[in-house]
Amino acid sequence: MVRRIDVTGAGGVRLAAWEFAEAPKGRAEADGAPGVLLLHGLMGRASHWASTARWLAERHRAVALDQRGHGRSDKPADGPFTREVYVADAEAAVEQLGLAPVTLIGHSMGALTAWQLAAKRPDLVRALVICDMRASALGAASQREWEDWFASWPVPFATLADVRKWFGEDDPWVERPSPARGEFFAEVMAERADGWRPVFSRRQMLTSRETWVHDAHWEELAQVECPALVVRGLDGELGRAESQEMVRVLPRGRYAEVADAGHLVHYDQPAGWREALEPFLTTLAP
């Protein structure tokens, strides 16, 4: 079961939060469970967390947030899409939904938002999971690559099958066929009059990325006081050396990796992802 709860983010932006629960679970029981907030990455949406949220809901109050510019949340034409407003939005979600002290689980850009919130508001955050997000600056060349990549998308797509094939096989960024990647992108498409297009603005995605891609984020990582788990896919974007340095910098950091997983760790290998998280989450139990 899932229910939508609207949250008011920074500047009055309306954000869609999605609470997952097992059907037999009563509201009173769910409200008394430890809170978890799941934050997707750039171009993602809350529904990408569905399988994770369902097993989390066995013992937690699991909520996934569509961040601004994504999913069913508002996409303000002029933004802002700064790091500060993304963090403020997540902070508002934790407070308005009564999730504190919360365990934040973030993927990619959502992981950066999570550790920046943990550094800013340690009183709200109980624990942190960082999935495949680098703390080092990626630089201007990386941003230009993304601009070129977005321009290469053959939109509109005639069918969802075309979406799955392009992102899973034909995309020049795909090293080997990845059905999971195809499904991931199919989930962020919507049918328009002329075919299937992304539910987000690629221009807004580039604007969001521009606000963090040029900077390193080690200092904020070092300010995270709560227990933290860094998870990487063996074929993902976060290398082993950098991930282990992140664990060293985190005051209470731990490390896990998932075999046969790329950047979309939780989507590529949901069973391995769960195996990586559950021992960490168990240590947080009262």
Tab-separated table of C-alpha atoms in Angstrom:
chain	number	residue	atom	x	y	z
A	1	MET	CA	0.000	0.000	0.000
A	2	VAL	CA	1.120	3.559	-0.636
A	3	ARG	CA	-0.413	6.916	0.146
A	4	ARG	CA	0.545	10.379	-1.029
A	5	ILE	CA	1.194	13.160	1.471
A	6	ASP	CA	1.862	16.693	0.269
A	7	VAL	CA	4.698	18.593	1.907
A	8	THR	CA	5.411	22.324	1.659
A	9	GLY	CA	9.042	22.813	0.727
A	10	ALA	CA	11.258	25.900	0.632
A	11	GLY	CA	9.556	28.902	-0.917
A	12	GLY	CA	6.169	27.188	-0.804
A	13	VAL	CA	7.017	24.555	-3.425
A	14	ARG	CA	4.596	21.614	-3.199
A	15	LEU	CA	6.376	18.303	-2.771
A	16	ALA	CA	4.816	14.849	-3.116
A	17	ALA	CA	5.852	12.357	-0.425
A	18	TRP	CA	4.851	8.711	-0.677
A	19	GLU	CA	4.426	6.555	2.424
A	20	PHE	CA	4.713	2.808	1.938
A	21	ALA	CA	3.198	0.269	4.321
A	22	GLU	CA	2.243	-3.367	4.383
A	23	ALA	CA	-1.494	-3.850	4.002
A	24	PRO	CA	-2.105	-5.400	7.478
A	25	LYS	CA	-0.190	-2.670	9.291
A	26	GLY	CA	-2.459	-0.245	11.150
A	27	ARG	CA	-1.794	3.467	11.209
A	28	ALA	CA	-1.043	3.514	14.942
A	29	GLU	CA	1.646	0.859	14.552
A	30	ALA	CA	3.176	2.613	11.548
A	31	ASP	CA	3.207	5.976	13.293
A	32	GLY	CA	5.215	4.509	16.174
A	33	ALA	CA	7.881	2.941	13.937
A	34	PRO	CA	11.302	4.539	13.313
A	35	GLY	CA	11.165	6.975	10.412
A	36	VAL	CA	13.055	6.536	7.143
A	37	LEU	CA	13.186	9.142	4.365
A	38	LEU	CA	14.323	7.944	0.933
A	39	LEU	CA	15.827	10.506	-1.444
A	40	HIS	CA	16.248	9.637	-5.142
A	41	GLY	CA	19.001	10.941	-7.394
A	42	LEU	CA	18.959	13.362	-10.310
A	43	MET	CA	16.205	12.389	-12.793
A	44	GLY	CA	14.813	9.838	-10.337
A	45	ARG	CA	11.487	9.708	-8.545
A	46	ALA	CA	10.065	8.315	-5.321
A	47	SER	CA	8.621	5.238	-7.067
A	48	HIS	CA	12.157	4.022	-7.792
A	49	TRP	CA	12.343	3.226	-4.072
A	50	ALA	CA	9.202	1.061	-4.046
A	51	SER	CA	10.893	-2.315	-3.545
A	52	THR	CA	13.220	-0.895	-0.862
A	53	ALA	CA	10.402	0.909	0.917
A	54	ARG	CA	8.232	-2.211	1.037
A	55	TRP	CA	10.761	-4.272	2.983
A	56	LEU	CA	11.675	-1.291	5.124
A	57	ALA	CA	7.991	-0.919	5.989
A	58	GLU	CA	8.131	-4.221	7.874
A	59	ARG	CA	9.902	-2.385	10.719
A	60	HIS	CA	9.981	1.288	9.789
A	61	ARG	CA	7.770	4.137	8.697
A	62	ALA	CA	9.128	4.383	5.154
A	63	VAL	CA	8.541	7.557	3.133
A	64	ALA	CA	10.012	8.399	-0.290
A	65	LEU	CA	10.097	12.002	-1.486
A	66	ASP	CA	9.716	13.326	-5.020
A	67	GLN	CA	12.238	16.139	-4.860
A	68	ARG	CA	11.521	19.474	-6.546
A	69	GLY	CA	11.643	19.236	-10.316
A	70	HIS	CA	11.019	15.490	-10.164
A	71	GLY	CA	8.103	13.049	-10.148
A	72	ARG	CA	4.816	14.528	-8.971
A	73	SER	CA	6.375	17.459	-7.126
A	74	ASP	CA	6.305	21.040	-8.393
A	75	LYS	CA	8.732	22.007	-11.132
A	76	PRO	CA	9.030	25.800	-10.748
A	77	ALA	CA	10.075	27.279	-14.093
A	78	ASP	CA	12.657	29.587	-12.542
A	79	GLY	CA	13.699	27.310	-9.681
A	80	PRO	CA	15.565	27.770	-7.504
A	81	PHE	CA	17.389	24.433	-7.708
A	82	THR	CA	20.260	25.165	-5.340
A	83	ARG	CA	21.784	22.810	-2.808
A	84	GLU	CA	20.272	24.953	-0.062
A	85	VAL	CA	16.681	24.507	-1.248
A	86	TYR	CA	17.037	20.760	-1.814
A	87	VAL	CA	18.321	20.394	1.749
A	88	ALA	CA	15.598	22.700	3.071
A	89	ASP	CA	12.959	20.626	1.241
A	90	ALA	CA	14.207	17.407	2.852
A	91	GLU	CA	14.326	19.135	6.233
A	92	ALA	CA	10.720	20.272	5.783
A	93	ALA	CA	9.655	16.731	4.866
A	94	VAL	CA	11.250	15.260	7.995
A	95	GLU	CA	9.635	17.869	10.238
A	96	GLN	CA	6.181	17.997	8.633
A	97	LEU	CA	5.879	14.214	8.451
A	98	GLY	CA	7.115	13.706	12.018
A	99	LEU	CA	9.919	11.342	10.961
A	100	ALA	CA	12.651	12.570	13.330
A	101	PRO	CA	14.965	11.163	14.434
A	102	VAL	CA	15.096	9.888	10.871
A	103	THR	CA	17.289	7.494	8.948
A	104	LEU	CA	18.112	9.155	5.628
A	105	ILE	CA	18.756	6.875	2.646
A	106	GLY	CA	19.950	8.699	-0.440
A	107	HIS	CA	21.053	7.696	-3.914
A	108	SER	CA	23.462	9.855	-5.935
A	109	MET	CA	22.334	13.503	-5.666
A	110	GLY	CA	19.831	12.426	-3.008
A	111	ALA	CA	22.726	11.048	-0.961
A	112	LEU	CA	24.446	14.438	-1.111
A	113	THR	CA	21.232	16.087	0.078
A	114	ALA	CA	21.046	13.526	2.874
A	115	TRP	CA	24.545	14.087	4.221
A	116	GLN	CA	24.228	17.860	3.906
A	117	LEU	CA	21.030	17.696	5.969
A	118	ALA	CA	22.707	15.399	8.511
A	119	ALA	CA	25.533	17.919	8.861
A	120	LYS	CA	23.128	20.855	9.131
A	121	ARG	CA	20.558	19.303	11.492
A	122	PRO	CA	22.111	16.508	13.563
A	123	ASP	CA	19.143	16.766	15.916
A	124	LEU	CA	16.857	15.445	13.161
A	125	VAL	CA	18.992	12.619	11.785
A	126	ARG	CA	19.512	9.270	13.451
A	127	ALA	CA	21.509	7.540	10.713
A	128	LEU	CA	22.571	7.952	7.102
A	129	VAL	CA	22.987	5.694	4.063
A	130	ILE	CA	24.997	7.101	1.132
A	131	CYS	CA	24.519	5.186	-2.124
A	132	ASP	CA	26.996	5.703	-4.976
A	133	MET	CA	27.670	9.442	-4.577
A	134	ARG	CA	31.118	10.975	-4.807
A	135	ALA	CA	32.401	13.599	-2.366
A	136	SER	CA	34.986	14.902	-4.866
A	137	ALA	CA	34.299	17.667	-7.371
A	138	LEU	CA	33.424	16.341	-10.834
A	139	GLY	CA	34.240	19.518	-12.730
A	140	ALA	CA	33.210	21.495	-15.801
A	141	ALA	CA	34.094	18.721	-18.258
A	142	SER	CA	31.603	16.409	-16.561
A	143	GLN	CA	28.876	19.031	-16.861
A	144	ARG	CA	29.594	19.460	-20.589
A	145	GLU	CA	29.357	15.687	-21.051
A	146	TRP	CA	25.926	15.744	-19.446
A	147	GLU	CA	24.810	18.599	-21.694
A	148	ASP	CA	25.874	16.606	-24.762
A	149	TRP	CA	24.239	13.453	-23.412
A	150	PHE	CA	20.887	15.154	-22.821
A	151	ALA	CA	21.033	16.609	-26.339
A	152	SER	CA	21.516	13.094	-27.745
A	153	TRP	CA	18.217	11.726	-26.405
A	154	PRO	CA	15.943	10.786	-29.335
A	155	VAL	CA	12.824	12.366	-27.834
A	156	PRO	CA	9.967	11.924	-28.198
A	157	PHE	CA	10.028	8.145	-27.963
A	158	ALA	CA	7.285	6.402	-29.940
A	159	THR	CA	6.714	3.709	-27.308
A	160	LEU	CA	7.875	2.701	-23.853
A	161	ALA	CA	9.605	-0.249	-25.507
A	162	ASP	CA	11.726	2.296	-27.396
A	163	VAL	CA	12.554	4.001	-24.100
A	164	ARG	CA	13.668	0.724	-22.560
A	165	LYS	CA	15.746	-0.224	-25.596
A	166	TRP	CA	17.512	3.132	-25.949
A	167	PHE	CA	18.446	3.552	-22.285
A	168	GLY	CA	19.103	-0.149	-21.785
A	169	GLU	CA	21.062	-0.861	-24.993
A	170	ASP	CA	21.523	1.967	-27.517
A	171	ASP	CA	22.538	4.866	-25.268
A	172	PRO	CA	26.267	5.509	-25.905
A	173	TRP	CA	26.785	5.665	-22.144
A	174	VAL	CA	25.736	2.004	-21.808
A	175	GLU	CA	28.787	-0.277	-21.744
A	176	ARG	CA	26.743	-3.482	-21.855
A	177	PRO	CA	22.978	-4.151	-22.084
A	178	SER	CA	21.170	-3.223	-18.875
A	179	PRO	CA	17.438	-4.016	-18.724
A	180	ALA	CA	17.289	-2.478	-15.232
A	181	ARG	CA	18.536	0.846	-16.616
A	182	GLY	CA	15.917	0.699	-19.340
A	183	GLU	CA	13.185	0.108	-16.773
A	184	PHE	CA	14.547	2.899	-14.562
A	185	PHE	CA	14.144	5.453	-17.356
A	186	ALA	CA	10.807	4.060	-18.524
A	187	GLU	CA	9.519	4.947	-15.069
A	188	VAL	CA	10.347	8.638	-15.546
A	189	MET	CA	8.534	8.986	-18.883
A	190	ALA	CA	5.019	10.229	-19.516
A	191	GLU	CA	2.917	9.977	-22.656
A	192	ARG	CA	2.305	13.271	-24.463
A	193	ALA	CA	0.455	14.047	-27.689
A	194	ASP	CA	3.579	13.392	-29.742
A	195	GLY	CA	4.996	10.420	-27.820
A	196	TRP	CA	6.847	9.641	-24.593
A	197	ARG	CA	8.889	12.369	-22.902
A	198	PRO	CA	10.613	12.683	-19.512
A	199	VAL	CA	8.485	13.936	-16.629
A	200	PHE	CA	11.306	16.361	-15.779
A	201	SER	CA	12.929	19.235	-17.650
A	202	ARG	CA	16.424	18.375	-18.825
A	203	ARG	CA	17.299	22.056	-18.515
A	204	GLN	CA	16.265	21.996	-14.854
A	205	MET	CA	18.280	18.830	-14.284
A	206	LEU	CA	21.392	20.533	-15.647
A	207	THR	CA	20.680	23.567	-13.464
A	208	SER	CA	20.385	21.336	-10.392
A	209	ARG	CA	23.606	19.513	-11.227
A	210	GLU	CA	25.461	22.770	-11.879
A	211	THR	CA	25.027	23.735	-8.226
A	212	TRP	CA	27.103	20.836	-6.881
A	213	VAL	CA	29.212	19.339	-9.655
A	214	HIS	CA	32.023	21.924	-9.379
A	215	ASP	CA	32.494	21.601	-5.614
A	216	ALA	CA	33.929	18.977	-3.288
A	217	HIS	CA	31.816	18.035	-0.266
A	218	TRP	CA	34.319	16.483	2.136
A	219	GLU	CA	33.917	19.165	4.783
A	220	GLU	CA	30.192	18.538	5.204
A	221	LEU	CA	30.832	14.795	5.211
A	222	ALA	CA	33.188	15.234	8.168
A	223	GLN	CA	30.432	17.104	10.041
A	224	VAL	CA	28.035	14.129	9.993
A	225	GLU	CA	27.790	12.942	13.604
A	226	CYS	CA	25.424	9.981	13.198
A	227	PRO	CA	26.255	6.414	12.098
A	228	ALA	CA	26.692	6.363	8.326
A	229	LEU	CA	26.956	3.613	5.717
A	230	VAL	CA	28.627	4.195	2.352
A	231	VAL	CA	27.385	1.743	-0.305
A	232	ARG	CA	28.829	1.391	-3.774
A	233	GLY	CA	28.077	-0.801	-6.746
A	234	LEU	CA	31.224	-2.521	-7.984
A	235	ASP	CA	30.535	-1.109	-11.469
A	236	GLY	CA	29.138	2.203	-10.247
A	237	GLU	CA	30.479	5.751	-10.357
A	238	LEU	CA	31.939	5.769	-6.839
A	239	GLY	CA	35.339	4.070	-6.828
A	240	ARG	CA	36.588	1.861	-3.997
A	241	ALA	CA	39.429	4.196	-2.968
A	242	GLU	CA	37.168	7.252	-2.755
A	243	SER	CA	34.403	5.371	-0.968
A	244	GLN	CA	36.833	4.089	1.653
A	245	GLU	CA	38.219	7.598	2.105
A	246	MET	CA	34.646	8.788	2.656
A	247	VAL	CA	34.246	6.136	5.342
A	248	ARG	CA	37.458	7.338	6.960
A	249	VAL	CA	36.317	10.978	6.912
A	250	LEU	CA	32.913	10.148	8.373
A	251	PRO	CA	33.207	10.122	12.180
A	252	ARG	CA	31.091	6.939	12.395
A	253	GLY	CA	31.386	5.575	8.874
A	254	ARG	CA	30.968	2.018	7.606
A	255	TYR	CA	31.388	0.484	4.161
A	256	ALA	CA	29.461	-1.961	1.991
A	257	GLU	CA	29.546	-2.917	-1.665
A	258	VAL	CA	27.135	-4.700	-3.978
A	259	ALA	CA	28.417	-7.073	-6.654
A	260	ASP	CA	27.172	-6.893	-10.246
A	261	ALA	CA	25.639	-3.472	-9.608
A	262	GLY	CA	26.199	-0.252	-11.505
A	263	HIS	CA	25.270	3.263	-10.441
A	264	LEU	CA	21.612	2.302	-9.938
A	265	VAL	CA	22.548	-0.039	-7.100
A	266	HIS	CA	19.122	-0.421	-5.491
A	267	TYR	CA	17.519	-0.898	-8.914
A	268	ASP	CA	20.189	-3.150	-10.443
A	269	GLN	CA	20.523	-5.574	-7.556
A	270	PRO	CA	17.660	-5.189	-5.057
A	271	ALA	CA	18.569	-8.388	-3.164
A	272	GLY	CA	22.238	-7.417	-2.808
A	273	TRP	CA	21.216	-3.894	-1.835
A	274	ARG	CA	19.019	-5.248	0.949
A	275	GLU	CA	21.812	-7.531	2.164
A	276	ALA	CA	24.132	-4.521	2.347
A	277	LEU	CA	21.677	-2.366	4.321
A	278	GLU	CA	20.022	-4.729	6.770
A	279	PRO	CA	23.058	-5.398	9.045
A	280	PHE	CA	23.589	-1.621	9.359
A	281	LEU	CA	19.922	-0.941	10.073
A	282	THR	CA	19.881	-3.723	12.661
A	283	THR	CA	22.619	-1.964	14.637
A	284	LEU	CA	20.315	1.047	14.952
A	285	ALA	CA	17.526	-0.883	16.653
A	286	PRO	CA	16.749	0.337	20.189
